[in-house]
Coordinates of C-alpha atoms in Angstrom, one line a residue:
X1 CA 19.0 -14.9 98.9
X2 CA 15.6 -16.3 99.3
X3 CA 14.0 -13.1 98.7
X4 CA 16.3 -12.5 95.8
X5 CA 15.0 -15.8 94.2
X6 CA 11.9 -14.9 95.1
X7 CA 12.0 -11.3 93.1
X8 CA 13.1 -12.8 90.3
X9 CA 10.8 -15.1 90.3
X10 CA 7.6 -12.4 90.3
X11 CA 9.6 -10.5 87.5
X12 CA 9.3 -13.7 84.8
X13 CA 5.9 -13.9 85.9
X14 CA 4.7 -10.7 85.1
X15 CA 7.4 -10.5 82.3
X16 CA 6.3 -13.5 80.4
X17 CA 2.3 -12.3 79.6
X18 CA 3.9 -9.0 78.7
X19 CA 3.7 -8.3 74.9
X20 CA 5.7 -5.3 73.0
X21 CA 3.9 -2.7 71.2
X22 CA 5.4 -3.9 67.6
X23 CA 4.0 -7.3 68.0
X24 CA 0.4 -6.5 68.3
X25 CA 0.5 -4.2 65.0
X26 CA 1.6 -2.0 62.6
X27 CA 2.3 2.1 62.4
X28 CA 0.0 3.3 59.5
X29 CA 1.7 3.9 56.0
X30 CA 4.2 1.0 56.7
X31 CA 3.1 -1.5 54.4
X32 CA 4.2 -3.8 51.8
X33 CA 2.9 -3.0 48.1
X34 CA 2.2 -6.1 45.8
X35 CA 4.1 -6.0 42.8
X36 CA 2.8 -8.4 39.4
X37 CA 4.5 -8.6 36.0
X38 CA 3.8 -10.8 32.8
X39 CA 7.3 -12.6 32.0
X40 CA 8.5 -15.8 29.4
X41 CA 10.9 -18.5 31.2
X42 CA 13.3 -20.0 28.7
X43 CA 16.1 -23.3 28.4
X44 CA 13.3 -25.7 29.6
X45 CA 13.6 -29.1 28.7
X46 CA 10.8 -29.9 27.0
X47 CA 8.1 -28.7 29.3
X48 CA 7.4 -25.8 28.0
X49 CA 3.5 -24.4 26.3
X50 CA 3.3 -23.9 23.0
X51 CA -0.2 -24.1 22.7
X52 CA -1.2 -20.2 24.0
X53 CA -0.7 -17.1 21.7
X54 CA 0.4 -15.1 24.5
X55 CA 3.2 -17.1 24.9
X56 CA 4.1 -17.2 21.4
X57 CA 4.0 -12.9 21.1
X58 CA 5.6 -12.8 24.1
X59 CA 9.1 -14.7 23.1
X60 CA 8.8 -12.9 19.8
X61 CA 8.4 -9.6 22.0
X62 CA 11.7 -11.1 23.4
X63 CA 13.7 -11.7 21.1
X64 CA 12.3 -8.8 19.2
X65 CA 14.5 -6.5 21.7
X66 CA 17.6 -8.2 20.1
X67 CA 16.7 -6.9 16.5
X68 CA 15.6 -10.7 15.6
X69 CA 12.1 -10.5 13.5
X70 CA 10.6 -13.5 12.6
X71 CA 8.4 -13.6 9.3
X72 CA 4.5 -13.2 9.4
X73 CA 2.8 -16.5 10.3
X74 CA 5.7 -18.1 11.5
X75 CA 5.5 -19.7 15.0
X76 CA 8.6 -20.7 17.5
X77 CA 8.1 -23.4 18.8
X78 CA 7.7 -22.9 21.9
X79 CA 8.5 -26.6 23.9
X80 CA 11.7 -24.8 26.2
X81 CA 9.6 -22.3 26.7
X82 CA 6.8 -20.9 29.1
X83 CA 4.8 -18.0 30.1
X84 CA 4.9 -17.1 33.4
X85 CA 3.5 -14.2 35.8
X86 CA 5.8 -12.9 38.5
X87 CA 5.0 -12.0 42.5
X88 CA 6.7 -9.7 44.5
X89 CA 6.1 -7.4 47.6
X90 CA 7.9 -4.1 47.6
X91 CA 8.6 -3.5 51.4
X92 CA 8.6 -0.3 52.4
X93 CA 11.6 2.4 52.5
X94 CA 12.9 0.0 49.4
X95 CA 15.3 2.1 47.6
X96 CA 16.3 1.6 44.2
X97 CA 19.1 -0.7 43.6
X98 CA 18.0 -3.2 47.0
X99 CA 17.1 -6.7 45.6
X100 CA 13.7 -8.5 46.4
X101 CA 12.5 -12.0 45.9
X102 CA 10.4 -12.6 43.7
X103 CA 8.1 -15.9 43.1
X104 CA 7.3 -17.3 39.1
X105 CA 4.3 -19.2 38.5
X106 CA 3.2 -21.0 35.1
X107 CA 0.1 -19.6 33.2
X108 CA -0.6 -22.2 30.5
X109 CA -0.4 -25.9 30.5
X110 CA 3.9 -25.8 30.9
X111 CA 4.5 -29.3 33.1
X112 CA 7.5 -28.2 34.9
X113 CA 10.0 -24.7 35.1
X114 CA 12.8 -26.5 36.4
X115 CA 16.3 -25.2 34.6
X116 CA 14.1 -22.8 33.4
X117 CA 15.8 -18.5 33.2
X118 CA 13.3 -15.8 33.4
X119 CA 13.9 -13.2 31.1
X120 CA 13.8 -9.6 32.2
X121 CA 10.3 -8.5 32.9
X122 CA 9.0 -5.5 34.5
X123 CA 7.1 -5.5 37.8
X124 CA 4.0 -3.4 38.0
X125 CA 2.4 -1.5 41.2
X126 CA -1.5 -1.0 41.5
X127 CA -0.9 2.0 39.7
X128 CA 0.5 0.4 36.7
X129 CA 3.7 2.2 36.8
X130 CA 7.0 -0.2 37.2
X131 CA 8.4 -0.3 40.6
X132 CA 11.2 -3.1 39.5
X133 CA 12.7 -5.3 37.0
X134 CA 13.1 -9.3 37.6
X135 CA 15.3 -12.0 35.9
X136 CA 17.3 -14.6 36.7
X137 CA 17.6 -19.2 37.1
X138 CA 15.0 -20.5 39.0
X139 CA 15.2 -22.2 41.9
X140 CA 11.5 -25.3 41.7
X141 CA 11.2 -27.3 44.5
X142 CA 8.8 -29.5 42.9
X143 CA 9.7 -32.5 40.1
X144 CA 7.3 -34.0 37.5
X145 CA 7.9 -37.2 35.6
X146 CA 5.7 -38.4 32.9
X147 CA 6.3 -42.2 31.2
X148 CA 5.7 -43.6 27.3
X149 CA 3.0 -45.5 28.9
X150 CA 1.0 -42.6 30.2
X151 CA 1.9 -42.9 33.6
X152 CA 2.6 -39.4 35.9
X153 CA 4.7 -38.6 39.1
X154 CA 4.9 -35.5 40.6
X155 CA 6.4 -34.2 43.7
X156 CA 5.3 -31.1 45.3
X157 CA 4.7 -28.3 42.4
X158 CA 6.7 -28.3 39.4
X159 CA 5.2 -25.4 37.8
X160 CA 6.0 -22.5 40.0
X161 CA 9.7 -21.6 41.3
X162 CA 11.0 -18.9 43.0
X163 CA 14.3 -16.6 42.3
X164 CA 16.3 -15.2 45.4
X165 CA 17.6 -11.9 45.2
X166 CA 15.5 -11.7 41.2
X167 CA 14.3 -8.0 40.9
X168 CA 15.7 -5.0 41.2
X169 CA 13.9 -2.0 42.8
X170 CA 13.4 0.8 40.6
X171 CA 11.2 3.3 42.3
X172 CA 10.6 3.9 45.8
X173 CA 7.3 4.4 47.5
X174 CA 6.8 8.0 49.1
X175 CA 4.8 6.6 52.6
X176 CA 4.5 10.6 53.8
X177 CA 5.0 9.3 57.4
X178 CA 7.5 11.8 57.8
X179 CA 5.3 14.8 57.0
X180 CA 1.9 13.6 58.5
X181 CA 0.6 15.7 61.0
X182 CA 0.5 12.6 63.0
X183 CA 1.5 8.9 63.3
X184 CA -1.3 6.3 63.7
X185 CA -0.6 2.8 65.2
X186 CA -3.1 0.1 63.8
X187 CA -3.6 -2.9 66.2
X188 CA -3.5 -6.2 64.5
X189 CA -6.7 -7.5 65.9
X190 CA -8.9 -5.1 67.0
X191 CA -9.7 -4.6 70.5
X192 CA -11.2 -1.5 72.6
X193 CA -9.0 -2.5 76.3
X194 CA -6.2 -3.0 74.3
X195 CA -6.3 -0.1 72.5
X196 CA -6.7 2.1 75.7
X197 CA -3.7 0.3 77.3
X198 CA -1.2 1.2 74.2
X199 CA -2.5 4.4 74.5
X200 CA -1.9 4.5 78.6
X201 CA 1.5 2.8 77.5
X202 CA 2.9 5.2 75.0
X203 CA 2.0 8.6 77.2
X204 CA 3.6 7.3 80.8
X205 CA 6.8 6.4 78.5
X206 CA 6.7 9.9 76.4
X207 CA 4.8 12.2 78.4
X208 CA 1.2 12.7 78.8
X209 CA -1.6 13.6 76.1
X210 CA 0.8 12.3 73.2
X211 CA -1.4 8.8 72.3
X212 CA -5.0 9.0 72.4
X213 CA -7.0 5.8 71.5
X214 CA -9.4 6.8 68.3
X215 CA -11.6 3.5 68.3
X216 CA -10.6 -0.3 69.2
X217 CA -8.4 -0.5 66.5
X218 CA -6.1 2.8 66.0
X219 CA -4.1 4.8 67.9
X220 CA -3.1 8.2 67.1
X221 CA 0.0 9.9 68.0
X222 CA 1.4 13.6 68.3
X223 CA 4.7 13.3 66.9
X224 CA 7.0 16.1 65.6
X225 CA 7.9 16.4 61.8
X226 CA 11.1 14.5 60.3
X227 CA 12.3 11.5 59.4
X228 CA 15.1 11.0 61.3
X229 CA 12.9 12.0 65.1
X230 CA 10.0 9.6 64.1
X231 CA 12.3 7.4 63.5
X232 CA 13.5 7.7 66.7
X233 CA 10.5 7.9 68.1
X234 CA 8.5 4.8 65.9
X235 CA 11.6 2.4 67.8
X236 CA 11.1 3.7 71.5
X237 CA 7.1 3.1 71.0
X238 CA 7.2 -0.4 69.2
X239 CA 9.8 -2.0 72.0
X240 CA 7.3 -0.6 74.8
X241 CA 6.0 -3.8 76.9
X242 CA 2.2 -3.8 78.1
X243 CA -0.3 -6.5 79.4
X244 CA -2.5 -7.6 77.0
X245 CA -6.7 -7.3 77.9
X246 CA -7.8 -10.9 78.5
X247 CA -9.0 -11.6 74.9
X248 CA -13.3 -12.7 74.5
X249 CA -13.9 -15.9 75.5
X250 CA -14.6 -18.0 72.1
X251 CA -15.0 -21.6 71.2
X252 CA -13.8 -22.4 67.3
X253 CA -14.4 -25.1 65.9
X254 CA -12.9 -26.4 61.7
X255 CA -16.2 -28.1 60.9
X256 CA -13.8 -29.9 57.9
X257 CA -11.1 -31.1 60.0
X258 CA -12.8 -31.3 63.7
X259 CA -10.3 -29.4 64.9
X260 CA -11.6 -27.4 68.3
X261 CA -9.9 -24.9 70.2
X262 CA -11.1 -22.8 73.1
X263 CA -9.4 -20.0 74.4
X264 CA -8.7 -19.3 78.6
X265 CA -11.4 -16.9 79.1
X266 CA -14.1 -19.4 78.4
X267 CA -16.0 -20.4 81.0
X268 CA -19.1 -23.0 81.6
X269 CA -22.1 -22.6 84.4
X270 CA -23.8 -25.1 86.1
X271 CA -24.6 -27.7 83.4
X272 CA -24.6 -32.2 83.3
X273 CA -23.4 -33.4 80.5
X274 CA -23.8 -37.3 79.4
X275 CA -22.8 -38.8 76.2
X276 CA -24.1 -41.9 74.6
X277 CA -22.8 -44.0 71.1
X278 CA -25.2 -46.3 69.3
X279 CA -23.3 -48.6 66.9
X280 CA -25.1 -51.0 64.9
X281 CA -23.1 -54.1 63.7
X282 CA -24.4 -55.9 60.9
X283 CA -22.6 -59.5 60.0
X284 CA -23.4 -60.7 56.4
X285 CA -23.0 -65.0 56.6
X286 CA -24.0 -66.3 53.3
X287 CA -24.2 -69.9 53.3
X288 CA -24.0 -72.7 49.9
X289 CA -27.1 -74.7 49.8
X290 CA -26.2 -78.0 47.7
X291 CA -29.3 -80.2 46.1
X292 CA -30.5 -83.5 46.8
X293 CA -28.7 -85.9 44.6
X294 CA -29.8 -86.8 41.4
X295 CA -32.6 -83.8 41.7
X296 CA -31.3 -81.6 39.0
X297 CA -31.1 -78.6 41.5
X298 CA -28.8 -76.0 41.1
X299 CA -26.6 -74.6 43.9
X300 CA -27.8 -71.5 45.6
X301 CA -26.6 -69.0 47.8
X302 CA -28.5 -68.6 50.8
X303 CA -28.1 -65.0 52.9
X304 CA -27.7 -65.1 56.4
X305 CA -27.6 -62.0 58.4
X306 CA -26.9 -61.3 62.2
X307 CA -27.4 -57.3 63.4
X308 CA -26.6 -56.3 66.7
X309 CA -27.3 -52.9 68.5
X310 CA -25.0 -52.0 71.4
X311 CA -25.4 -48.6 72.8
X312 CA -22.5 -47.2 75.0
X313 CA -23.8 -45.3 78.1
X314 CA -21.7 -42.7 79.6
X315 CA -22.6 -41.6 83.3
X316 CA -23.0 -38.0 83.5
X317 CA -20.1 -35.5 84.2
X318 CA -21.0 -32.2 86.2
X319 CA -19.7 -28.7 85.7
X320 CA -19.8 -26.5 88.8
X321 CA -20.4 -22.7 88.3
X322 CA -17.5 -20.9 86.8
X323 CA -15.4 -24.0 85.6
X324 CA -12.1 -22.7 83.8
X325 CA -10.6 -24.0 80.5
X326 CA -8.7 -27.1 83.0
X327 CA -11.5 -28.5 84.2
X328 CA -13.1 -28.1 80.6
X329 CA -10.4 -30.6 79.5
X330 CA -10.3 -32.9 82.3
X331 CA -13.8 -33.5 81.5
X332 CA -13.8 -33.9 77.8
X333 CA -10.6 -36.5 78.4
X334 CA -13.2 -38.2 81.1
X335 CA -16.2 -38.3 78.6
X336 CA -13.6 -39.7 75.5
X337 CA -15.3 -38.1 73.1
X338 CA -14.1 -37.5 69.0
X339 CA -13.5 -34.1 68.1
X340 CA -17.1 -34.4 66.1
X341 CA -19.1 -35.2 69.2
X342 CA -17.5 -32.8 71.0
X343 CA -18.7 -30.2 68.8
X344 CA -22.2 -31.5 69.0
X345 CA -21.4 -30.8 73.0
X346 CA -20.1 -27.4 72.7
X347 CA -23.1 -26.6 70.3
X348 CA -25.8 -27.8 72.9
X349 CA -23.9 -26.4 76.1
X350 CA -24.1 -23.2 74.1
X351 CA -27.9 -23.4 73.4
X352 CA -28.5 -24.1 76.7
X353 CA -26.9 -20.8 78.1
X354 CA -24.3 -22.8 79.8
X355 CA -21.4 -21.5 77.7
X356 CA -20.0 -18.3 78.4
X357 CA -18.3 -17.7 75.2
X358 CA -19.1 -16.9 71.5
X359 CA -19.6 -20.1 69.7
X360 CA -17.3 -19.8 65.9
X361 CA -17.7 -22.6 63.8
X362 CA -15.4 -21.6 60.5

């Protein structure tokens, strides 16, 4: 029983840093395509632009499909109305007829789309040709209130909405994965050990020589022709499990927010560190000064300040050779530091070649 326990034990060990193949990237081809479209939203309440042209040709465009004509130099007015452009991603092996989401965004100065219907407006590809047709009620998250007095309240963002299920896909996109003369497996980040162990991965699972690793990012793949067998094959590869490579040690720090995070392969040499604060408290205590009676003196206002330096002295914390990302905390919690001075830490550790680890300041 014990030794039971104990197997199982080493198998969620080594299990749990294990990583599938489909988690650290994509096969090549297998993308989503972008998918942008010029449309009017209609039954607003009020919100609506009716101060840009495009929106005016565009509901006579509209309505123009119906056989309604309105007379030259006559403007709708436009208040329930709104021109929009429309977001969607085209995922691939869509067919025509499957439904995507797609995502409607105010152009002009329209306050709010809520209630608002999107009239049906094409979708284009990068290559201009129309992949899908959306329309449909809007779903806005957001609300906008504006008062007689002038006064404004918004929540969240009342001029864009989204509309489930809004487009209909009308061409599909030919990825040629199925006639390629080989597949190629992209790695997410790019990494040369890692690269070398998908490669290792794949051939012990399929036989030998079938993966080679081209460069620390791709990994190509002799696979036989049709659909249906690299289909087959794409599933067995992505639900492989390997060890990741231990990633570069790096430091990064949000110079806006002071956010700082440092990965487990960083380590610190030999190096004292100390940290001092200087704070400078100045107390402003003006005093009244009244005049002598029967003087004719005026009441004054007489300045008064105290300032006081106190410096904060912190003893000095040592790092011994090799310290790991624990006993990087422990002494950070020790020196109670803010995230800014820590920076300033990290910086001068790193200039004095104590850091072992690339220094990212984004």
């Amino acid at each position: 029983m014990r030794a039971l326990l104990l197997f199982i034990a080493l198998f969620f060990s080594a299990s749990a840093h294990a990583e599938r193949i489909k988690d650290m990237g994509q096969f090549e081809g297998l993308r989503a395509n972008q998918l942008t479209g010029y449309g009017v939203v209609v039954g607003l309440a009020g919100t609506g632009d009716d101060s840009l042209d495009y929106a005016t040709q565009g509901v006579k465009g509209a309505i123009s499909r119906f056989g309604v004509n309105l007379p030259a130099g006559i403007n709708p007015a436009l208040k329930n109305a709104a021109a929009v452009v429309i977001t969607a991603e085209l995922p691939p092996f869509a067919k025509p007829g499957q439904r995507l989401d797609v995502t409607v965004s105010a152009l002009g100065k329209a306050k709010s789309l809520r209630g608002g219907t999107l009239v049906m407006a094409p979708l284009y590809g990068a290559d201009g040709q129309i992949y899908a047709m959306a329309q449909g009620n809007l779903v806005v998250g957001g609300l906008g209130v504006d008062a007689a007095d002038g006064s404004k309240l918004s929540v969240n963002i009342p001029s864009a909405g989204r509309i489930g299920s809004g487009a209909t896909v009308e061409r599909s996109v030919d990825t040629g994965f199925a006639q390629s003369p080989h597949l190629t497996f992209n790695l997410a980040q790019q990494d040369i050990s890692n690269a070398g162990l998908v490669a290792d991965a794949i051939n012990r699972q399929l036989g030998s020589d079938i993966a080679q690793a081209v460069d620390g990012a791709s990994i190509r793949i002799n696979a036989p022709t049709g659909g249906e067998t690299r289909i087959r094959m794409m599933g067995v590869i992505e639900n492989i499990e390997i060890k990741k490579a231990q990633p570069p040690a790096r430091v990064i720090v949000n110079a806006r927010t002071g956010t700082v995070v440092i990965n487990g392969a960083v380590r610190v040499g030999p190096a004292a560190v100390s940290h001092g604060k200087l704070t400078v408290k100045v107390d402003e205590n003006p005093t009244v000064v009244q005049p002598a009676p029967f003087s004719r003196g005026q009441t004054a206002l007489e300045p008064s300040s105290d300032i006081a330096i106190q410096e904060k002295t912190n003893p000095a914390y040592l790092w011994d050779k090799g310290a790991s990302l624990s006993d990087i905390v422990k002494a950070i919690n020790k020196l109670n530091v803010s995230p800014g001075d820590l920076v300033a830490i990290l910086e001068a550790l790193s200039q004095a070649g104590a850091l072992s680890a690339e220094l990212v300041v984004i």
